[in-house]
């Protein structure tokens, strides 16, 4: 109750000071009333939670939409990557190259299985792996590289990265956690490498709170994925219930039009009955069961509902990006790079600002009315790390700011 009152006071003060009270959200931006209704309906039917049909249908529709034959659904993008590491039969001593601008859960999915990670620096136009940096870290133990399409942009060096990997006979993993729906040369991302992961976490393009999908391009990998998926565990009923609560909670906190008030109410109503984005063990690189869990029916049902709304929200994201393009031009800031013949997914709109503007982001809320994103706050976000010898990635960490691309309420034409 005290917290509720304190929060209402903060909102009232913002209002009295003439500051925006409703901020455009970065999380749960694609949740609507229909997702909440669906979550409630599933919460009332625990007997159906182990049904296979919705998971098969979600996987089938996702693959059809992406233009691939086979896919496998898990309880997270991190779980999808954990499965990929097994499917590629990467073992202790093998090396995988990651871009020095990613998240801790990506690192965990590799190191949990004893794989050694090498860092390649990024470029700061599309925040993707720099091909020159990659060629410097490749060694005899390198077995795979991970190409991460940050913010839904297409990597500046995509073609050269693919070519380098091909020349060296390395597996290419595409991390499409941000890039569901992005296209390059008329094809969707996730179909260029050997194997790819997608995420439907609450900060991503489609949202099932926790969720992820693997797609693979070869029969050998497909056979191995079948086996990995078949032996994957499922989350407990308690966890599934919390996930369904989190849908409702997320909608009231981030999306509801009265969210300055409903957020505090949802906090009070659901409190500890919701799922966190990461568990404490993950910050320390210790294993948690979610990395080895496959998707369950209620999550897939939410995924189907989100897929059906994807085109609608992608249009909004493009309009949002156009708004920020104009803003960048006016502010003298550099727009993110858009490769010719490509269509980014614009999960978030990244801009590089001065380190002091990045250090205190209150101006983003006060002047722009936006929730400020901080992907990534370290090369292994959100866990702080000593230098990994990648100056461009480490500089981006100090200067990058990410802006929402879905505007729930109309924004002023020129902020
Ligand atoms: C979110 C994210 C993941 C993992 O996805 P989850 O569904 O959250 O496990 C992987 N890679 C990147 C770059 C991400 O941002």
CSV table of N, CA and C in Angstrom, one decimal, residues 194-296:
chain,number,residue,atom,x,y,z
A,194,UNK,N,23.7,-21.5,-40.9
A,194,UNK,CA,23.3,-22.9,-40.8
A,194,UNK,C,22.1,-23.1,-39.9
A,195,UNK,N,22.1,-22.3,-38.8
A,195,UNK,CA,21.1,-22.5,-37.8
A,195,UNK,C,20.8,-21.2,-37.1
A,196,UNK,N,19.6,-20.9,-36.7
A,196,UNK,CA,19.3,-19.6,-36.1
A,196,UNK,C,18.4,-19.7,-34.9
A,197,UNK,N,18.5,-18.7,-34.1
A,197,UNK,CA,17.6,-18.6,-32.9
A,197,UNK,C,16.8,-17.3,-33.0
A,198,UNK,N,15.5,-17.5,-32.5
A,198,UNK,CA,14.6,-16.3,-32.4
A,198,UNK,C,14.1,-16.3,-30.9
A,199,UNK,N,13.7,-15.2,-30.5
A,199,UNK,CA,13.2,-15.0,-29.1
A,199,UNK,C,11.8,-14.4,-29.1
A,200,UNK,N,11.0,-14.9,-28.1
A,200,UNK,CA,9.7,-14.2,-27.9
A,200,UNK,C,9.6,-13.7,-26.5
A,201,UNK,N,10.8,-13.2,-26.0
A,201,UNK,CA,10.8,-12.7,-24.6
A,201,UNK,C,10.1,-11.4,-24.6
A,202,UNK,N,9.8,-10.8,-23.4
A,202,UNK,CA,8.9,-9.6,-23.3
A,202,UNK,C,9.5,-8.4,-23.9
A,203,UNK,N,10.8,-8.4,-24.2
A,203,UNK,CA,11.4,-7.2,-24.8
A,203,UNK,C,11.6,-7.3,-26.3
A,204,UNK,N,11.0,-8.4,-26.9
A,204,UNK,CA,11.3,-8.7,-28.3
A,204,UNK,C,10.2,-8.4,-29.3
A,205,UNK,N,10.3,-8.8,-30.5
A,205,UNK,CA,9.3,-8.4,-31.6
A,205,UNK,C,8.0,-9.0,-31.3
A,206,UNK,N,8.0,-10.3,-31.0
A,206,UNK,CA,6.7,-10.9,-30.5
A,206,UNK,C,7.0,-11.3,-29.0
A,207,UNK,N,5.9,-11.4,-28.3
A,207,UNK,CA,6.1,-11.5,-26.8
A,207,UNK,C,5.2,-12.7,-26.2
A,208,UNK,N,5.9,-13.7,-25.7
A,208,UNK,CA,5.2,-14.7,-24.9
A,208,UNK,C,5.8,-14.8,-23.5
A,209,UNK,N,6.5,-13.7,-23.1
A,209,UNK,CA,7.2,-13.5,-21.8
A,209,UNK,C,8.5,-14.3,-21.8
A,210,UNK,N,8.4,-15.7,-21.9
A,210,UNK,CA,9.6,-16.5,-22.2
A,210,UNK,C,9.3,-17.3,-23.4
A,211,UNK,N,10.2,-17.4,-24.3
A,211,UNK,CA,10.0,-18.3,-25.5
A,211,UNK,C,11.1,-18.1,-26.5
A,212,UNK,N,11.4,-19.1,-27.3
A,212,UNK,CA,12.4,-19.1,-28.3
A,212,UNK,C,12.2,-20.2,-29.3
A,213,UNK,N,12.8,-20.0,-30.5
A,213,UNK,CA,12.6,-20.9,-31.6
A,213,UNK,C,14.0,-21.1,-32.3
A,214,UNK,N,14.2,-22.4,-32.6
A,214,UNK,CA,15.4,-22.7,-33.5
A,214,UNK,C,14.9,-23.1,-34.9
A,215,UNK,N,15.6,-22.6,-35.9
A,215,UNK,CA,15.4,-23.1,-37.2
A,215,UNK,C,16.7,-23.6,-37.8
A,216,UNK,N,16.7,-24.7,-38.5
A,216,UNK,CA,18.0,-25.2,-39.1
A,216,UNK,C,17.8,-25.5,-40.5
A,217,UNK,N,18.9,-25.4,-41.2
A,217,UNK,CA,18.9,-25.4,-42.7
A,217,UNK,C,19.4,-26.8,-43.3
A,218,UNK,N,19.9,-27.7,-42.4
A,218,UNK,CA,20.4,-29.0,-42.9
A,218,UNK,C,19.7,-30.2,-42.3
A,219,UNK,N,19.6,-31.3,-43.0
A,219,UNK,CA,18.9,-32.4,-42.5
A,219,UNK,C,19.7,-33.0,-41.2
A,220,UNK,N,21.0,-33.0,-41.3
A,220,UNK,CA,21.8,-33.5,-40.2
A,220,UNK,C,21.4,-32.7,-38.9
A,221,UNK,N,21.4,-31.4,-39.0
A,221,UNK,CA,21.1,-30.6,-37.8
A,221,UNK,C,19.7,-30.8,-37.4
A,222,UNK,N,18.8,-31.0,-38.4
A,222,UNK,CA,17.4,-31.2,-38.1
A,222,UNK,C,17.2,-32.5,-37.3
A,223,UNK,N,17.9,-33.5,-37.7
A,223,UNK,CA,17.8,-34.8,-36.9
A,223,UNK,C,18.3,-34.7,-35.5
A,224,UNK,N,19.5,-34.0,-35.4
A,224,UNK,CA,20.0,-33.7,-34.0
A,224,UNK,C,19.0,-32.9,-33.2
A,225,UNK,N,18.4,-31.9,-33.8
A,225,UNK,CA,17.5,-31.0,-33.1
A,225,UNK,C,16.3,-31.8,-32.6
A,226,UNK,N,15.8,-32.7,-33.5
A,226,UNK,CA,14.6,-33.6,-33.1
A,226,UNK,C,14.9,-34.3,-31.8
A,227,UNK,N,16.2,-34.8,-31.7
A,227,UNK,CA,16.5,-35.6,-30.5
A,227,UNK,C,16.7,-34.7,-29.3
A,228,UNK,N,17.3,-33.5,-29.5
A,228,UNK,CA,17.5,-32.6,-28.4
A,228,UNK,C,16.1,-32.1,-27.8
A,229,UNK,N,15.2,-31.8,-28.8
A,229,UNK,CA,13.9,-31.3,-28.4
A,229,UNK,C,13.1,-32.4,-27.7
A,230,UNK,N,13.2,-33.6,-28.2
A,230,UNK,CA,12.5,-34.7,-27.6
A,230,UNK,C,12.9,-35.0,-26.1
A,231,UNK,N,14.1,-34.8,-25.8
A,231,UNK,CA,14.5,-35.0,-24.4
A,231,UNK,C,14.5,-33.8,-23.5
A,232,UNK,N,14.1,-32.6,-24.1
A,232,UNK,CA,14.0,-31.4,-23.3
A,232,UNK,C,12.9,-31.5,-22.2
A,233,UNK,N,13.2,-30.9,-21.1
A,233,UNK,CA,12.2,-30.9,-20.0
A,233,UNK,C,11.1,-29.8,-20.2
A,234,UNK,N,10.1,-29.8,-19.3
A,234,UNK,CA,9.1,-28.7,-19.4
A,234,UNK,C,9.1,-28.0,-18.1
A,235,UNK,N,8.7,-26.7,-18.1
A,235,UNK,CA,8.6,-26.0,-16.9
A,235,UNK,C,7.5,-26.5,-16.0
A,236,UNK,N,7.6,-26.3,-14.7
A,236,UNK,CA,6.6,-26.7,-13.7
A,236,UNK,C,5.3,-26.0,-13.9
A,237,UNK,N,4.2,-26.5,-13.4
A,237,UNK,CA,3.0,-25.8,-13.5
A,237,UNK,C,3.0,-24.5,-12.7
A,238,UNK,N,3.8,-24.4,-11.6
A,238,UNK,CA,3.9,-23.2,-10.9
A,238,UNK,C,4.5,-22.1,-11.8
A,239,UNK,N,5.5,-22.5,-12.5
A,239,UNK,CA,6.2,-21.5,-13.4
A,239,UNK,C,5.3,-21.1,-14.6
A,240,UNK,N,4.5,-22.1,-15.1
A,240,UNK,CA,3.6,-21.7,-16.2
A,240,UNK,C,2.6,-20.7,-15.7
A,241,UNK,N,2.1,-20.9,-14.5
A,241,UNK,CA,1.1,-20.0,-13.9
A,241,UNK,C,1.7,-18.6,-13.7
A,242,UNK,N,3.0,-18.6,-13.3
A,242,UNK,CA,3.6,-17.3,-13.2
A,242,UNK,C,3.8,-16.6,-14.5
A,243,UNK,N,4.1,-17.4,-15.5
A,243,UNK,CA,4.3,-16.8,-16.8
A,243,UNK,C,3.0,-16.2,-17.3
A,244,UNK,N,1.8,-16.9,-17.1
A,244,UNK,CA,0.5,-16.3,-17.5
A,244,UNK,C,0.2,-15.1,-16.7
A,245,UNK,N,0.6,-15.1,-15.4
A,245,UNK,CA,0.4,-13.8,-14.6
A,245,UNK,C,1.2,-12.7,-15.2
A,246,UNK,N,2.4,-13.0,-15.7
A,246,UNK,CA,3.3,-12.0,-16.1
A,246,UNK,C,2.8,-11.3,-17.4
A,247,UNK,N,2.0,-12.0,-18.2
A,247,UNK,CA,1.3,-11.4,-19.3
A,247,UNK,C,0.4,-10.3,-18.9
A,248,UNK,N,-0.4,-10.6,-17.9
A,248,UNK,CA,-1.4,-9.6,-17.4
A,248,UNK,C,-0.7,-8.5,-16.7
A,249,UNK,N,0.3,-8.8,-15.9
A,249,UNK,CA,1.1,-7.8,-15.2
A,249,UNK,C,1.8,-6.9,-16.2
A,250,UNK,N,2.4,-7.5,-17.2
A,250,UNK,CA,3.2,-6.7,-18.2
A,250,UNK,C,2.3,-5.7,-18.9
A,251,UNK,N,1.1,-6.2,-19.2
A,251,UNK,CA,0.1,-5.3,-19.9
A,251,UNK,C,-0.2,-4.1,-19.0
A,252,UNK,N,-0.6,-4.4,-17.8
A,252,UNK,CA,-0.9,-3.3,-16.9
A,252,UNK,C,0.3,-2.3,-16.6
A,253,UNK,N,1.5,-2.9,-16.6
A,253,UNK,CA,2.6,-2.0,-16.2
A,253,UNK,C,3.1,-1.2,-17.4
A,254,UNK,N,3.1,-1.9,-18.6
A,254,UNK,CA,3.8,-1.2,-19.7
A,254,UNK,C,2.9,-0.7,-20.8
A,255,UNK,N,1.7,-1.2,-20.9
A,255,UNK,CA,0.9,-1.0,-22.1
A,255,UNK,C,-0.5,-0.3,-21.8
A,256,UNK,N,-1.1,-0.5,-20.7
A,256,UNK,CA,-2.4,0.0,-20.4
A,256,UNK,C,-2.3,1.5,-20.5
A,257,UNK,N,-3.4,2.1,-21.0
A,257,UNK,CA,-3.4,3.6,-21.2
A,257,UNK,C,-3.4,4.4,-19.9
A,258,UNK,N,-3.8,3.7,-18.8
A,258,UNK,CA,-3.7,4.4,-17.5
A,258,UNK,C,-2.5,3.8,-16.7
A,259,UNK,N,-1.5,3.4,-17.4
A,259,UNK,CA,-0.4,2.7,-16.8
A,259,UNK,C,0.3,3.4,-15.6
A,260,UNK,N,0.3,4.8,-15.6
A,260,UNK,CA,0.9,5.4,-14.4
A,260,UNK,C,0.2,4.9,-13.1
A,261,UNK,N,-1.0,4.6,-13.2
A,261,UNK,CA,-1.8,4.1,-12.1
A,261,UNK,C,-1.9,2.6,-12.0
A,262,UNK,N,-2.2,2.0,-13.2
A,262,UNK,CA,-2.4,0.5,-13.2
A,262,UNK,C,-1.1,-0.2,-12.9
A,263,UNK,N,0.1,0.4,-13.1
A,263,UNK,CA,1.4,-0.2,-12.9
A,263,UNK,C,1.5,-0.5,-11.4
A,264,UNK,N,1.2,0.5,-10.6
A,264,UNK,CA,1.3,0.3,-9.1
A,264,UNK,C,0.3,-0.7,-8.6
A,265,UNK,N,-0.9,-0.7,-9.2
A,265,UNK,CA,-1.9,-1.7,-8.8
A,265,UNK,C,-1.4,-3.1,-9.2
A,266,UNK,N,-0.8,-3.3,-10.4
A,266,UNK,CA,-0.4,-4.6,-10.8
A,266,UNK,C,0.7,-5.1,-10.0
A,267,UNK,N,1.6,-4.2,-9.6
A,267,UNK,CA,2.7,-4.6,-8.7
A,267,UNK,C,2.1,-5.1,-7.4
A,268,UNK,N,1.1,-4.5,-6.9
A,268,UNK,CA,0.5,-4.9,-5.6
A,268,UNK,C,-0.3,-6.2,-5.8
A,269,UNK,N,-1.0,-6.3,-7.0
A,269,UNK,CA,-1.9,-7.5,-7.2
A,269,UNK,C,-1.0,-8.7,-7.5
A,270,UNK,N,0.0,-8.6,-8.3
A,270,UNK,CA,0.8,-9.8,-8.7
A,270,UNK,C,2.1,-9.9,-8.0
A,271,UNK,N,2.7,-8.8,-7.6
A,271,UNK,CA,3.9,-8.8,-6.8
A,271,UNK,C,4.9,-9.9,-7.2
A,272,UNK,N,5.0,-10.9,-6.3
A,272,UNK,CA,6.0,-11.9,-6.5
A,272,UNK,C,5.5,-13.0,-7.4
A,273,UNK,N,4.3,-12.9,-7.9
A,273,UNK,CA,3.7,-14.0,-8.7
A,273,UNK,C,4.1,-13.9,-10.2
A,274,UNK,N,5.1,-13.2,-10.5
A,274,UNK,CA,5.5,-13.0,-11.9
A,274,UNK,C,6.9,-13.5,-12.1
A,275,UNK,N,7.3,-13.7,-13.4
A,275,UNK,CA,8.6,-14.2,-13.7
A,275,UNK,C,9.6,-13.0,-14.0
A,276,UNK,N,10.8,-13.2,-13.5
A,276,UNK,CA,11.9,-12.2,-13.8
A,276,UNK,C,12.5,-12.5,-15.2
A,277,UNK,N,13.1,-11.5,-15.8
A,277,UNK,CA,13.7,-11.7,-17.1
A,277,UNK,C,15.0,-12.6,-17.0
A,278,UNK,N,15.7,-12.5,-15.9
A,278,UNK,CA,16.8,-13.4,-15.6
A,278,UNK,C,16.8,-13.8,-14.2
A,279,UNK,N,17.3,-15.0,-13.9
A,279,UNK,CA,17.4,-15.5,-12.5
A,279,UNK,C,18.7,-15.2,-12.0
A,280,UNK,N,18.8,-15.0,-10.6
A,280,UNK,CA,20.1,-14.6,-10.0
A,280,UNK,C,21.3,-15.4,-10.4
A,281,UNK,N,21.1,-16.7,-10.5
A,281,UNK,CA,22.2,-17.6,-10.9
A,281,UNK,C,22.8,-17.3,-12.2
A,282,UNK,N,22.0,-16.8,-13.1
A,282,UNK,CA,22.4,-16.5,-14.5
A,282,UNK,C,23.5,-15.4,-14.5
A,283,UNK,N,23.3,-14.4,-13.6
A,283,UNK,CA,24.3,-13.3,-13.6
A,283,UNK,C,25.7,-13.8,-13.2
A,284,UNK,N,25.7,-14.9,-12.5
A,284,UNK,CA,27.0,-15.5,-12.1
A,284,UNK,C,27.5,-16.6,-13.0
A,285,UNK,N,26.8,-16.8,-14.1
A,285,UNK,CA,27.2,-17.9,-15.0
A,285,UNK,C,26.9,-19.3,-14.5
A,286,UNK,N,25.9,-19.4,-13.5
A,286,UNK,CA,25.5,-20.7,-13.0
A,286,UNK,C,24.3,-21.2,-13.7
A,287,UNK,N,24.1,-22.5,-13.9
A,287,UNK,CA,23.1,-23.1,-14.7
A,287,UNK,C,21.7,-22.9,-14.1
A,288,UNK,N,20.7,-22.6,-14.9
A,288,UNK,CA,19.3,-22.7,-14.4
A,288,UNK,C,18.5,-23.6,-15.4
A,289,UNK,N,17.5,-24.3,-14.9
A,289,UNK,CA,16.8,-25.3,-15.8
A,289,UNK,C,16.2,-24.8,-17.1
A,290,UNK,N,15.8,-23.5,-17.1
A,290,UNK,CA,15.1,-22.9,-18.2
A,290,UNK,C,15.9,-23.1,-19.5
A,291,UNK,N,17.2,-23.2,-19.5
A,291,UNK,CA,18.0,-23.4,-20.7
A,291,UNK,C,17.8,-24.7,-21.3
A,292,UNK,N,17.2,-25.7,-20.6
A,292,UNK,CA,17.0,-27.0,-21.1
A,292,UNK,C,15.5,-27.4,-21.2
A,293,UNK,N,14.7,-26.3,-21.3
A,293,UNK,CA,13.2,-26.6,-21.4
A,293,UNK,C,12.6,-26.2,-22.7
A,294,UNK,N,11.7,-27.1,-23.2
A,294,UNK,CA,11.0,-26.8,-24.4
A,294,UNK,C,9.7,-26.1,-24.1
A,295,UNK,N,9.1,-25.5,-25.2
A,295,UNK,CA,7.9,-24.6,-25.0
A,295,UNK,C,6.7,-25.5,-24.7
A,296,UNK,N,5.8,-24.9,-23.9
A,296,UNK,CA,4.6,-25.6,-23.5
A,296,UNK,C,3.4,-24.9,-24.1
